[in-house]
PDB file of C-alpha atoms and ligand atoms in Angstrom:
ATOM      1  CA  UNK A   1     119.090 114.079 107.154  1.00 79.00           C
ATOM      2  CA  UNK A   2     118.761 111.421 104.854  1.00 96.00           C
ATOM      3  CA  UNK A   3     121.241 108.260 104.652  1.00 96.00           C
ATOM      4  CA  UNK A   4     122.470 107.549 101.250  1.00 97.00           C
ATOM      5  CA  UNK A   5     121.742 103.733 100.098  1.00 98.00           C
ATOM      6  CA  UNK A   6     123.353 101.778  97.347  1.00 98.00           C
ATOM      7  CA  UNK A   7     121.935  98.834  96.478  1.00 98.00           C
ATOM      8  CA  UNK A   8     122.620  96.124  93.682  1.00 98.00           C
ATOM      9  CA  UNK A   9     119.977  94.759  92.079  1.00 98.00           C
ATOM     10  CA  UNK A  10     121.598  91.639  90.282  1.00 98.00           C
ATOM     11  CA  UNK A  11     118.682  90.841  88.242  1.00 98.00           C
ATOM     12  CA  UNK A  12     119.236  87.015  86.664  1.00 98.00           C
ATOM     13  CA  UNK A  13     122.611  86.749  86.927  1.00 98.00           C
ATOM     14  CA  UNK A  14     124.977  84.201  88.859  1.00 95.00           C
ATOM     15  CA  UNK A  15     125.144  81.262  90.718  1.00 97.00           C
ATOM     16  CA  UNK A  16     125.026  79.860  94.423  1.00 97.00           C
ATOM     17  CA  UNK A  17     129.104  80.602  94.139  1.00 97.00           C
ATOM     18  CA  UNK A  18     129.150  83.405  92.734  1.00 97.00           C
ATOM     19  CA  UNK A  19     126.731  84.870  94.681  1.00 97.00           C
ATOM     20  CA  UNK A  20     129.159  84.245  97.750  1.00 97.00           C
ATOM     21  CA  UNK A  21     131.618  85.180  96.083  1.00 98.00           C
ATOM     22  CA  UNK A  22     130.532  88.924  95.346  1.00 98.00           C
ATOM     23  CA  UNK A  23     129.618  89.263  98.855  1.00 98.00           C
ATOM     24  CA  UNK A  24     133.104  88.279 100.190  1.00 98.00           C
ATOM     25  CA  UNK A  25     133.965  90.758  97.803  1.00 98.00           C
ATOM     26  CA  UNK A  26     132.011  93.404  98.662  1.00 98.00           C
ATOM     27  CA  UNK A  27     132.167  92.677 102.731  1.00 98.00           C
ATOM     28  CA  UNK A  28     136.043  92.652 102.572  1.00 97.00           C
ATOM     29  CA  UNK A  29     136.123  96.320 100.550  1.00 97.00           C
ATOM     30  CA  UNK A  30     133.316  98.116 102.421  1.00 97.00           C
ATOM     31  CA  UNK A  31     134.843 100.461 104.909  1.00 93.00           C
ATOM     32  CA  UNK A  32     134.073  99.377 108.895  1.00 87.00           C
ATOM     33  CA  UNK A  33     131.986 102.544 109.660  1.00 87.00           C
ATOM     34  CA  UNK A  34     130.455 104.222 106.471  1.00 91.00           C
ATOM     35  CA  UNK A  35     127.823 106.892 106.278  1.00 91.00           C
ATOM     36  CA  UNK A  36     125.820 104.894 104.020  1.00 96.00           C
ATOM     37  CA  UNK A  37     123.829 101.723 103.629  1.00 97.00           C
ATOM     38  CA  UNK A  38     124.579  99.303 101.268  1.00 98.00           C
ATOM     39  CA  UNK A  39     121.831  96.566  99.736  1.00 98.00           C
ATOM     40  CA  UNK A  40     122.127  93.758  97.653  1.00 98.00           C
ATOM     41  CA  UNK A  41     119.645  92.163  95.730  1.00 98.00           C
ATOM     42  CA  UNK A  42     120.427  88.985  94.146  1.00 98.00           C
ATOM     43  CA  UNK A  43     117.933  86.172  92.337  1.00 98.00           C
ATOM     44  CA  UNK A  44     115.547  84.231  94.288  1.00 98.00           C
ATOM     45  CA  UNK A  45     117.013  81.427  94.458  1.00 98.00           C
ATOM     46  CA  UNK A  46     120.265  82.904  95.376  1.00 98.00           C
ATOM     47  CA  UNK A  47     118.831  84.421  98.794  1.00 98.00           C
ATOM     48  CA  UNK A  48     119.223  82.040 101.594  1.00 98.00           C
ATOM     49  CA  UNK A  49     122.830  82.101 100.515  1.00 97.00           C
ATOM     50  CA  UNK A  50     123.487  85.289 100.343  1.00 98.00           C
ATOM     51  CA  UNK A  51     121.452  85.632 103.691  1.00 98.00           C
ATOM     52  CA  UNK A  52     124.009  83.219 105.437  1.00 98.00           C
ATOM     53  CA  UNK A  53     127.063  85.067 103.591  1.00 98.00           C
ATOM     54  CA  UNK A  54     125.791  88.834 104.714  1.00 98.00           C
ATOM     55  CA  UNK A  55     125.578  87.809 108.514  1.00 97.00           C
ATOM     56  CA  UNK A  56     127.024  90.655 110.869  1.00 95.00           C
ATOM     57  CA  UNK A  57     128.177  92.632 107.919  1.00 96.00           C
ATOM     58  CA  UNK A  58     125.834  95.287 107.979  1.00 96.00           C
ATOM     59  CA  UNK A  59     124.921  94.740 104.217  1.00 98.00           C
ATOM     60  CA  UNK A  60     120.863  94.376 103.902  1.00 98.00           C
ATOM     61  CA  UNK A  61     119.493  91.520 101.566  1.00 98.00           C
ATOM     62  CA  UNK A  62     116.631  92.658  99.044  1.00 98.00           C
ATOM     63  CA  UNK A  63     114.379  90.414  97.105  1.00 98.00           C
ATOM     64  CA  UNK A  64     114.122  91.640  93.236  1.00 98.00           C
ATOM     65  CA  UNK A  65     109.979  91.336  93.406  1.00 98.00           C
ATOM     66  CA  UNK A  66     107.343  90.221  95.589  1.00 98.00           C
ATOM     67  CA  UNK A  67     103.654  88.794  95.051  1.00 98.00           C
ATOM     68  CA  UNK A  68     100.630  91.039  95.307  1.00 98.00           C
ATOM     69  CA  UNK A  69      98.698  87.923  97.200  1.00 98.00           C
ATOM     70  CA  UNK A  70      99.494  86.552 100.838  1.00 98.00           C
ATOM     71  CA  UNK A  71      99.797  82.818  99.831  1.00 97.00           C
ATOM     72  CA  UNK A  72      98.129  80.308  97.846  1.00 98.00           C
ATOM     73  CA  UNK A  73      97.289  79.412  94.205  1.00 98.00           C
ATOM     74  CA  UNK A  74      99.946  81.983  92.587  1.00 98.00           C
ATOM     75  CA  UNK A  75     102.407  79.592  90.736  1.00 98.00           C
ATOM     76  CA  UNK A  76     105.839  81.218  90.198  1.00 98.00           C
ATOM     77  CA  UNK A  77     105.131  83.959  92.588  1.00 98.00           C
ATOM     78  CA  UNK A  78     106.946  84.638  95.628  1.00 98.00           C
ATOM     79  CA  UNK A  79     105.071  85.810  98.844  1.00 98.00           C
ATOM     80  CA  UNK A  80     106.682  88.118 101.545  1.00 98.00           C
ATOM     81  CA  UNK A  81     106.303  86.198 104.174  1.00 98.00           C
ATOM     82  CA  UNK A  82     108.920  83.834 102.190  1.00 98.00           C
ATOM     83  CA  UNK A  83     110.951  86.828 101.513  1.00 98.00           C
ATOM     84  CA  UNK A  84     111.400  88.047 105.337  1.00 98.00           C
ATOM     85  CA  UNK A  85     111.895  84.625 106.398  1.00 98.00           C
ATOM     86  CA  UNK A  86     114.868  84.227 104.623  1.00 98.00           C
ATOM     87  CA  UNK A  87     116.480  87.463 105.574  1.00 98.00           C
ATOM     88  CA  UNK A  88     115.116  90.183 103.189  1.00 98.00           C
ATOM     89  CA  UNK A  89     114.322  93.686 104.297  1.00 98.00           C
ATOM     90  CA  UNK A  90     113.966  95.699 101.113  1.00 98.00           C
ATOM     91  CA  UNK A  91     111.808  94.359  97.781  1.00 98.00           C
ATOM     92  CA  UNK A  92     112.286  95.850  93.911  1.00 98.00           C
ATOM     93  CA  UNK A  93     108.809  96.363  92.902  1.00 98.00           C
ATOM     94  CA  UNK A  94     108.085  97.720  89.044  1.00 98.00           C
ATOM     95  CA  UNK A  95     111.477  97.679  87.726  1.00 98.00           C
ATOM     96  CA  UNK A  96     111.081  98.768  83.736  1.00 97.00           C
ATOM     97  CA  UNK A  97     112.211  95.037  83.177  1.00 98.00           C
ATOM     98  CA  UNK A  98     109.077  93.852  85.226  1.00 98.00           C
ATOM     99  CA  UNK A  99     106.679  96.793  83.354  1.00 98.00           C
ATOM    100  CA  UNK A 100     108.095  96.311  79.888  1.00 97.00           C
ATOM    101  CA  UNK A 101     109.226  92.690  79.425  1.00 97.00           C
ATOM    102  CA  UNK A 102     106.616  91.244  81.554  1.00 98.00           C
ATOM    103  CA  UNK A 103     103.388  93.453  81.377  1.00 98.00           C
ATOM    104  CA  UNK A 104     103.185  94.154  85.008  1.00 98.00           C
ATOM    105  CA  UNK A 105     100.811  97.515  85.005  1.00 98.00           C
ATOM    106  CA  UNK A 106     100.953 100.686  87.445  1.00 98.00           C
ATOM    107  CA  UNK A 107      98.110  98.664  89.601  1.00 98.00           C
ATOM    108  CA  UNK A 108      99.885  95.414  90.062  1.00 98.00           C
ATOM    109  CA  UNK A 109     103.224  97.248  90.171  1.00 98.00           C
ATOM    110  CA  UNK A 110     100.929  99.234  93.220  1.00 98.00           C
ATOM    111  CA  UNK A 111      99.340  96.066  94.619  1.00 98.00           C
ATOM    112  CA  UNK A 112     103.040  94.481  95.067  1.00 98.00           C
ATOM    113  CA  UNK A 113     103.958  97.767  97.024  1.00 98.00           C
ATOM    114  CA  UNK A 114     101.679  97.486  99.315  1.00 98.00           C
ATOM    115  CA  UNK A 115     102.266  93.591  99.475  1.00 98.00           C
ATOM    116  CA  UNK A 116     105.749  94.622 100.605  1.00 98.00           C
ATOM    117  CA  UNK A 117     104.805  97.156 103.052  1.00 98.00           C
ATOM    118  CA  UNK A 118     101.848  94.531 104.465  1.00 98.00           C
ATOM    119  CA  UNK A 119     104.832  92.068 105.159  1.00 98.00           C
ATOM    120  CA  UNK A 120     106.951  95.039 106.918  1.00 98.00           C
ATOM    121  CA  UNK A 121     109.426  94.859 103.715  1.00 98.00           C
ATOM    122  CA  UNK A 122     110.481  98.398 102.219  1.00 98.00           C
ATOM    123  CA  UNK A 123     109.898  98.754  98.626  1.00 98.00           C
ATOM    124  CA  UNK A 124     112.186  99.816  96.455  1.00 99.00           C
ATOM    125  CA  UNK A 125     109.363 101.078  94.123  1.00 98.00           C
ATOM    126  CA  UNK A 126     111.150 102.215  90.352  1.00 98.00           C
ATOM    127  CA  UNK A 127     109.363 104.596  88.430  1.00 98.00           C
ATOM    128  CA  UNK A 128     110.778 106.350  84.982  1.00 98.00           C
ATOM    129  CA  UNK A 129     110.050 107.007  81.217  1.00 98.00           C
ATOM    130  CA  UNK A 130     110.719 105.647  77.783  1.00 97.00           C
ATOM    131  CA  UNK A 131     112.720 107.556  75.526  1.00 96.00           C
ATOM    132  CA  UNK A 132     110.096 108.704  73.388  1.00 96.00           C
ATOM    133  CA  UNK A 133     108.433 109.375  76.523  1.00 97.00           C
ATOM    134  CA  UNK A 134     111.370 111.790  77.460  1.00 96.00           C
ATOM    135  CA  UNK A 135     111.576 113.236  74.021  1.00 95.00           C
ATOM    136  CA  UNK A 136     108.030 113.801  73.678  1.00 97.00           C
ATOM    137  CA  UNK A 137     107.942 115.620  76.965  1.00 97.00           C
ATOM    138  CA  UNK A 138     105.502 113.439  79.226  1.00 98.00           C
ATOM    139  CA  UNK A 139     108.301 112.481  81.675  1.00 98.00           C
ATOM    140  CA  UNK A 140     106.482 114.475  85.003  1.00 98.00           C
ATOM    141  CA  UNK A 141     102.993 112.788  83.432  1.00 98.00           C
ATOM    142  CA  UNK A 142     104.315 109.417  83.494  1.00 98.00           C
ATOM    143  CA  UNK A 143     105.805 109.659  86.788  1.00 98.00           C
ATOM    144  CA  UNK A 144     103.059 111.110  87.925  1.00 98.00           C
ATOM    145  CA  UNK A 145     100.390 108.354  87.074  1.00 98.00           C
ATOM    146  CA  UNK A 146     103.443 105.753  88.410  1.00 98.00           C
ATOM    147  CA  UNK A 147     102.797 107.230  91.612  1.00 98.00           C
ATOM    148  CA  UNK A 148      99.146 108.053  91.124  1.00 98.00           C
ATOM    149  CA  UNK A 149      98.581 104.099  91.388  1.00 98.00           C
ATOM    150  CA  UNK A 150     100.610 103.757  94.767  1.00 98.00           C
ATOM    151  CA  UNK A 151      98.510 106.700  96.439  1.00 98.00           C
ATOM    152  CA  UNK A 152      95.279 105.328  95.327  1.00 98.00           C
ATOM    153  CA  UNK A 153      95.843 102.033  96.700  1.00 97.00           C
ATOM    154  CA  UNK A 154      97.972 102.706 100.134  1.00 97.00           C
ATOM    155  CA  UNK A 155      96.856 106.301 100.648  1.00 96.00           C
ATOM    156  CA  UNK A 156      98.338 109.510 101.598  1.00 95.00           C
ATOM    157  CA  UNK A 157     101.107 108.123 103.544  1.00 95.00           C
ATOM    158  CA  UNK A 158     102.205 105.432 101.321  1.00 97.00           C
ATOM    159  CA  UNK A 159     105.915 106.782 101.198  1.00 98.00           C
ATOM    160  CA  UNK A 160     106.248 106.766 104.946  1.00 96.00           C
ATOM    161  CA  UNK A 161     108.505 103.460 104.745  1.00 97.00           C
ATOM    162  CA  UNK A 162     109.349 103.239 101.237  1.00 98.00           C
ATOM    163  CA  UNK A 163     112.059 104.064  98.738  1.00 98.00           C
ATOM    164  CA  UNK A 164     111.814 105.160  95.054  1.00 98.00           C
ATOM    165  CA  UNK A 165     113.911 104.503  92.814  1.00 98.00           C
ATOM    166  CA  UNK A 166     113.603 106.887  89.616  1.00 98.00           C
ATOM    167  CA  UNK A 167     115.298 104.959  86.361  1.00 98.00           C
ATOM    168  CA  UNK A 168     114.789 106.029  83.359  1.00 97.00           C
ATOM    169  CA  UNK A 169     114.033 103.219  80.800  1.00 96.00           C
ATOM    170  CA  UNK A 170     116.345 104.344  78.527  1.00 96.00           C
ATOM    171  CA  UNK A 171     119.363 105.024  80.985  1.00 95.00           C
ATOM    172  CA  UNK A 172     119.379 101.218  81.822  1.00 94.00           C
ATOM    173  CA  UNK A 173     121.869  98.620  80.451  1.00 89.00           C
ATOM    174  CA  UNK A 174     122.454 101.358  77.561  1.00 91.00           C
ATOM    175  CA  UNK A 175     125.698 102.455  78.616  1.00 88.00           C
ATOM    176  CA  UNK A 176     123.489 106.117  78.524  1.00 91.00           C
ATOM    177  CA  UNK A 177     123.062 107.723  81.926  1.00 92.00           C
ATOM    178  CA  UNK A 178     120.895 111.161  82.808  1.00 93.00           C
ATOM    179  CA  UNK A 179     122.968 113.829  83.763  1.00 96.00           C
ATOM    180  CA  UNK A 180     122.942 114.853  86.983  1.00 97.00           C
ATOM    181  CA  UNK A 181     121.011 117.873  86.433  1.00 97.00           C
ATOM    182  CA  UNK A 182     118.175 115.380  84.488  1.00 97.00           C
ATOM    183  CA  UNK A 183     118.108 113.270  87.840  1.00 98.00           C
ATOM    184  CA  UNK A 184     117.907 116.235  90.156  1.00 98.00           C
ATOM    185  CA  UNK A 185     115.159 117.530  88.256  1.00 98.00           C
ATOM    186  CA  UNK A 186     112.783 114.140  88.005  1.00 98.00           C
ATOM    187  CA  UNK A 187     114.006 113.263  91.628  1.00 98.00           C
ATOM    188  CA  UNK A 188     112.939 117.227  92.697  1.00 98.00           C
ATOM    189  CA  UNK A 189     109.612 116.447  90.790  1.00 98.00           C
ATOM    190  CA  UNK A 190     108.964 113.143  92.121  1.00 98.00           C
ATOM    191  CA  UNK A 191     109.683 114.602  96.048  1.00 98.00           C
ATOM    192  CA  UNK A 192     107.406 117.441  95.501  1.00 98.00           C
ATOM    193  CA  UNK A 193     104.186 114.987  94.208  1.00 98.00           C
ATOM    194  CA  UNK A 194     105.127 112.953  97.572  1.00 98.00           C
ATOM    195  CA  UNK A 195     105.416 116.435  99.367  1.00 98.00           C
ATOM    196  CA  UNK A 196     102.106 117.210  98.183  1.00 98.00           C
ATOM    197  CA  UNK A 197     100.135 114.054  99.767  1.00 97.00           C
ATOM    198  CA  UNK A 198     102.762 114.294 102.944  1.00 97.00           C
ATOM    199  CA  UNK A 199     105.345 116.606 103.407  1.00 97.00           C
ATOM    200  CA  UNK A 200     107.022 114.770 106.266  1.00 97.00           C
ATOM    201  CA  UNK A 201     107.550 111.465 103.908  1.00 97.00           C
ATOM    202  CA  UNK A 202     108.806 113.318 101.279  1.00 98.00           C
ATOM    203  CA  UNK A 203     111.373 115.509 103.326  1.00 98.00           C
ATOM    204  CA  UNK A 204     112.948 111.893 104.695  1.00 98.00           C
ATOM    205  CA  UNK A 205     112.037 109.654 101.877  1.00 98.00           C
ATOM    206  CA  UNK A 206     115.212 108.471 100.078  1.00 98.00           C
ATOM    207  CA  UNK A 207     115.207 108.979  96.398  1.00 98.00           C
ATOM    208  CA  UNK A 208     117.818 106.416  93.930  1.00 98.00           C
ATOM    209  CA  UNK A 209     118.904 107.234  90.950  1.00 98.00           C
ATOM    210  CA  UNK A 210     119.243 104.205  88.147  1.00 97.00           C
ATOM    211  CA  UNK A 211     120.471 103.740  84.789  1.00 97.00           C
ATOM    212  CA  UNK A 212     123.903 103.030  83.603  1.00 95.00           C
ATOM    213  CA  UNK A 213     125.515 103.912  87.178  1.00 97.00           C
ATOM    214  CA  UNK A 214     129.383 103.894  86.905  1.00 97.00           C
ATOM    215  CA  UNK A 215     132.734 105.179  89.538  1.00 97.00           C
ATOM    216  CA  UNK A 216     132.999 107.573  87.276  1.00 97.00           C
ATOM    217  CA  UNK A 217     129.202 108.968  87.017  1.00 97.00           C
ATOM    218  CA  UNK A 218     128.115 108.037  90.613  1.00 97.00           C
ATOM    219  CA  UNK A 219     129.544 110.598  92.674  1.00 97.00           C
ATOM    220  CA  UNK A 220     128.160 113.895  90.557  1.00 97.00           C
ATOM    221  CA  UNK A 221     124.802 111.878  90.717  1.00 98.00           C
ATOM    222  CA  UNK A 222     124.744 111.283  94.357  1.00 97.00           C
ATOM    223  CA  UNK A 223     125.709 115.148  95.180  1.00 97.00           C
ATOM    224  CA  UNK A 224     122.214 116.216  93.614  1.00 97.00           C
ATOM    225  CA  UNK A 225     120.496 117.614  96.205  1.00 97.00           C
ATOM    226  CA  UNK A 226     117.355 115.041  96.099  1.00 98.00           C
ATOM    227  CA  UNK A 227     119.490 112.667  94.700  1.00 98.00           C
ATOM    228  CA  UNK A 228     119.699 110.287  97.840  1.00 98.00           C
ATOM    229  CA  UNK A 229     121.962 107.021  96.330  1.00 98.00           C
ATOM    230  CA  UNK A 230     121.745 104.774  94.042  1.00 98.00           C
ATOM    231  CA  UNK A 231     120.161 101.034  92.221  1.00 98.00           C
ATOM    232  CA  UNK A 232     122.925  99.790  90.502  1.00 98.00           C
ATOM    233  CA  UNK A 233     122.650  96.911  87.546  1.00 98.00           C
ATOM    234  CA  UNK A 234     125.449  95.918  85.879  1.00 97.00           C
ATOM    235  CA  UNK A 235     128.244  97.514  87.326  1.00 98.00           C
ATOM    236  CA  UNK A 236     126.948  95.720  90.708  1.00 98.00           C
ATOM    237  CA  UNK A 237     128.143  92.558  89.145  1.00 98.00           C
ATOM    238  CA  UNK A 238     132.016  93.645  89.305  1.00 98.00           C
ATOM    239  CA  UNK A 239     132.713  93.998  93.111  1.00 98.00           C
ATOM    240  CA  UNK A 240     135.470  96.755  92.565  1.00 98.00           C
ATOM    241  CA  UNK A 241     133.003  98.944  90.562  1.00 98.00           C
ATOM    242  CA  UNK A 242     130.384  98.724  92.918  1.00 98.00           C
ATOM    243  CA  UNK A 243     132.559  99.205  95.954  1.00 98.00           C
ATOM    244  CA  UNK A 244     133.470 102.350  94.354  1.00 98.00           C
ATOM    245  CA  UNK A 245     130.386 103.323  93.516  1.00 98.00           C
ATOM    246  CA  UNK A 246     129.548 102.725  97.127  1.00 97.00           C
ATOM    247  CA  UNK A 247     132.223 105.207  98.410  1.00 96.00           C
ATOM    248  CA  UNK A 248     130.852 107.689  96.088  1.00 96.00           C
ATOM    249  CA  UNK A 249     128.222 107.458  98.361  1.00 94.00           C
ATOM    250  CA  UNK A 250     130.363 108.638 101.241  1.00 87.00           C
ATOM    251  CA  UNK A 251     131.647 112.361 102.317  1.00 79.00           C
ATOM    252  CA  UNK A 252     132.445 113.953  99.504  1.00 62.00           C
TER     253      UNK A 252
HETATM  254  P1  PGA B   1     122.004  99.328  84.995  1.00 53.27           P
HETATM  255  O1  PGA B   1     120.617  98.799  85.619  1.00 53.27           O
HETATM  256  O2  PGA B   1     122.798  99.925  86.121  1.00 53.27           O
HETATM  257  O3  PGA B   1     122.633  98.098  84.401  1.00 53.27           O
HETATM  258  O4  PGA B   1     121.637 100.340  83.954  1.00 53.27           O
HETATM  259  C1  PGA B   1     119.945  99.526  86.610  1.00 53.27           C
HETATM  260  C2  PGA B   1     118.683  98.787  86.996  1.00 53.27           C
HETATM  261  O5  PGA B   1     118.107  98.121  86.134  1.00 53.27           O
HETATM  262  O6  PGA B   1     118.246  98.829  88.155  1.00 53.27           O
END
């Protein structure tokens, strides 16, 4: 049975008040005992806050990247040594902002995963397409070589302590979200590829959906069979729309 995790990733956003702020939020309207985790993933510079503000709530800190290399001459990088030390459990790696705004190809996208994994942080490893990607009908192919990079590097059992997150480049910030039977069907695709290299991974691996989540989209997203929670941009910002994305999360 696999748990079903929301987690905000905040991206650039906030402030060292703020940041407290939301997590007050979110601590005060997150139900005691829930069936589902619940991450949040605020800037850098934002984490030992947000560390100190998350103690003995449950909530898990995540770090929106993490360096390829173990330390040294890297300047603007951030190692994830750095990363547990200050609380963090979970890392983003190849969000489409990192892939698209910043260049960061399938192999350093795949060198940061197995950074994480070589610190004992889970990645949160986002794959997806373009639009014309979608439209043109290479969404499995691009997924596919997304993935193709993380196998090559870590091997057949790279998904053993890992989460993908499948977000469609043109679902995010747009306002335009796949329908649930679009998710199911890349989330179904992307298991099966995992399945293929290790079938235990795959059967416990939790799968996020991204793009445009919303209260009012989350919960037919998260009933998708393979469709195991969710990484939530904006409308983690706004704690009253994320805690109700969150209890989408719960028993239906
Ligand atoms: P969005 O972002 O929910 O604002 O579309 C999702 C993401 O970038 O992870």
């Amino acid at each position: 049975m696999r748990t079903t995790l929301i987690a905000g990733n905040w991206k650039m956003n906030g402030s060292r008040g703020r940041t407290r702020e939301l997590i007050r939020a979110i601590i005060a309207g997150l139900p005691q005992s829930r069936g589902y985790e619940v991450v949040v993933c605020p800037s850098f510079v934002f984490l030992a806050d947000a560390a100190g503000a998350l103690e003995g709530s449950g909530v898990g800190l995540g770090a929106q990247n993490v360096c390829d290399q173990d330390q040294g001459a890297y300047t603007g990088e951030i190692a994830g040594d750095m990363l547990v030390e200050l609380g963090c459990r979970w890392a983003i790696v190849g969000h489409s902002e990192r892939r698209h705004l910043y260049g960061e190809t399938n192999t350093l996208v795949a060198s940061r995963f197995v950074a994480a994994q070589r610190h004992g942080l889970t990645p949160i490893f986002c794959v997806g397409e373009k639009l014309e990607e979608r439209e043109s009908g290479a969404t499995e192919a691009i997924l596919d070589e997304q993935l193709h990079a993380v196998f090559e590097q870590q091997g057949a059992q790279a998904f053993r302590s890992a989460i993908i997150a499948y977000e469609p480049v043109w679902a995010i910030g747009t306002g335009r979200t796949a329908t649930a039977e679009q998710a199911q069907a890349a989330h179904a695709h992307i298991r099966g590829r995992v399945a293929e290299h290790d079938a235990r991974a795959a059967a416990e691996l939790q799968i996020l959906y991204g793009g445009s989540v919303k209260p009012e989209n989350a919960r037919s997203l998260f009933a998708q069979p393979d469709v195991d929670g969710g990484l939530i941009g904006g409308a983690s910002l706004q704690a009253q729309d994320f805690l109700a994305i969150c209890h989408a999360g719960g028993p239906q």
